[in-house]
Amino acid sequence: MVEYSTNLKDLSKDLRRLAERDQEAAIRAARRTAFLDAHRCVQWSLRQIDKTQRPFDTGDYARAWAAEKTPEGAIFYSTASPAVKAGVIELGRRPGTGIPLDPLARWVKRRLGIHDESKARSIAFLISRKAKARGRRGLFILKRAHPKIAAAFAENLRRELHRASLEGR
């Protein structure tokens, strides 16, 4: 699993002081908009990938990112199935390990429209051998989106804390 996080220590000193002073408002700010902003930033990062590097087939990885509004605010998650696929897309794959042939052969049949099982397996074998020799460069979708997510979070937090301080007067 790939995970990035933002901590209060990552915020500017003045914003950190405000957040520590009014923790309830800080939590409300995070719940209200941070996850929707995270979804927007990940979608931006997905669009930035060079077309030659984009994973292709069903598009389930890109569609797996979702943000939903809830009564408490919002949630942001990925339903990438399987999660291993998301890890390989995000971080890449080192040379030295081939791709399992059966799932790859099914992909070859689906993607290339080949109906002959033996031909699909032979193509899958060649693809697996190339992956074993070269590996796959990671796309770092979340890593690229993280600074934008952190900036959006800080801005939302600043706005919410300012609103809370005005209401508290």
XYZ file of C-alpha atoms in Angstrom:
169
model
C 0.000 0.000 0.000
C 1.211 3.495 -0.823
C 0.490 6.191 1.711
C 1.411 9.849 2.021
C 0.410 11.991 4.954
C 0.451 15.601 6.036
C 1.203 16.454 9.620
C 0.747 19.617 11.645
C 4.555 19.853 11.639
C 4.381 20.344 7.851
C 2.316 23.527 8.216
C 3.687 27.025 8.646
C 4.348 28.139 12.237
C 1.447 30.602 12.407
C -1.013 28.082 10.993
C 0.293 25.388 13.345
C -0.250 27.688 16.339
C -3.807 28.442 15.226
C -4.554 24.755 14.677
C -3.189 23.815 18.083
C -5.272 26.560 19.704
C -8.560 25.525 18.068
C -8.290 21.818 17.327
C -12.022 21.309 16.766
C -12.054 23.879 13.963
C -8.960 22.256 12.463
C -10.669 18.870 12.435
C -13.808 20.388 10.882
C -11.682 21.966 8.147
C -9.992 18.673 7.382
C -13.282 16.817 7.223
C -15.130 19.419 5.204
C -12.943 19.879 2.155
C -9.512 18.283 2.397
C -10.553 14.954 0.911
C -12.435 16.556 -1.954
C -9.314 18.595 -2.695
C -7.213 15.432 -2.510
C -9.469 13.796 -5.092
C -9.141 16.826 -7.360
C -5.338 16.794 -7.008
C -5.036 13.070 -7.781
C -7.209 13.494 -10.871
C -4.920 16.375 -11.929
C -1.876 14.151 -11.384
C -3.421 11.357 -13.466
C -3.935 13.795 -16.344
C -0.279 14.891 -16.187
C 1.056 11.440 -17.077
C 2.675 11.305 -20.481
C 0.367 9.367 -22.816
C 3.118 6.844 -23.581
C 3.453 5.995 -19.887
C -0.245 5.719 -19.046
C -1.422 2.314 -17.927
C -3.947 1.099 -20.427
C -6.593 -1.547 -20.601
C -9.758 -1.027 -18.638
C -9.118 2.351 -16.983
C -10.129 0.909 -13.627
C -7.162 2.479 -11.810
C -8.075 6.034 -12.816
C -11.779 5.446 -12.122
C -11.027 3.835 -8.753
C -10.325 7.171 -7.044
C -13.447 8.538 -5.431
C -14.493 11.293 -3.067
C -17.866 11.313 -1.370
C -19.550 13.902 0.801
C -20.762 12.566 4.124
C -22.588 14.285 6.997
C -19.219 14.701 8.772
C -17.501 16.172 5.723
C -16.013 13.996 3.009
C -14.023 10.826 2.442
C -11.444 10.073 -0.232
C -10.386 6.571 -1.185
C -9.240 4.225 -3.907
C -10.995 1.014 -4.779
C -8.177 -0.088 -7.079
C -8.545 -3.786 -7.557
C -6.270 -5.448 -6.881
C -4.292 -3.137 -4.631
C -1.077 -4.700 -5.985
C -1.892 -3.130 -9.340
C -2.017 0.315 -7.734
C 1.359 -0.257 -6.084
C 3.006 -1.217 -9.371
C 1.482 1.777 -11.150
C 2.553 4.169 -8.379
C 5.999 2.820 -7.479
C 6.965 0.786 -10.533
C 8.513 -2.633 -10.640
C 12.169 -3.616 -10.350
C 13.837 -5.689 -13.042
C 14.260 -9.337 -12.145
C 10.659 -10.369 -11.644
C 8.406 -11.342 -14.508
C 4.677 -10.770 -14.622
C 2.556 -13.883 -13.905
C 1.579 -15.409 -17.260
C -2.084 -16.321 -16.690
C -3.363 -12.811 -15.861
C -1.096 -11.360 -18.530
C -2.414 -13.833 -21.133
C -5.989 -12.805 -20.235
C -4.953 -9.165 -20.663
C -3.373 -9.948 -24.064
C -6.580 -11.663 -25.188
C -8.713 -8.765 -24.007
C -6.453 -5.976 -25.232
C -5.298 -7.427 -28.537
C -8.429 -9.424 -29.338
C -6.533 -12.702 -29.678
C -8.712 -15.789 -29.261
C -6.014 -18.459 -29.557
C -4.853 -19.416 -26.046
C -1.356 -20.550 -27.081
C -0.713 -17.386 -29.098
C -1.893 -15.223 -26.186
C 0.424 -17.115 -23.790
C 3.403 -16.740 -26.129
C 2.826 -12.979 -26.407
C 2.342 -12.827 -22.629
C 5.638 -14.673 -22.181
C 7.473 -12.102 -24.315
C 5.917 -9.202 -22.395
C 6.787 -10.867 -19.087
C 10.362 -11.457 -20.226
C 10.725 -7.790 -21.184
C 9.278 -6.709 -17.811
C 11.720 -9.069 -16.100
C 14.642 -7.508 -17.971
C 13.644 -3.845 -17.772
C 11.155 -3.480 -14.949
C 8.626 -0.660 -15.073
C 9.105 2.967 -14.129
C 6.686 4.188 -11.470
C 4.242 6.944 -12.356
C 4.233 8.455 -8.827
C 0.704 9.794 -9.148
C 0.206 10.274 -5.411
C 3.719 11.603 -4.891
C 3.124 14.325 -7.496
C -0.309 15.146 -6.078
C 0.853 15.309 -2.444
C 2.264 18.889 -2.479
C -0.977 20.188 -4.030
C -3.030 18.249 -1.479
C -0.950 19.659 1.395
C -1.280 23.214 0.030
C -5.052 22.857 -0.372
C -5.294 21.423 3.133
C -3.320 24.340 4.588
C -5.522 26.868 2.763
C -8.736 25.182 3.928
C -7.390 24.988 7.457
C -6.438 28.686 7.413
C -9.918 29.645 6.149
C -11.731 27.460 8.696
C -9.635 28.662 11.615
C -10.176 32.278 10.568
C -13.926 31.621 10.396
C -13.852 29.976 13.848
C -11.933 32.897 15.355
C -14.487 35.370 13.943
C -17.389 33.299 15.304
C -15.706 33.040 18.720
C -15.485 36.812 19.160
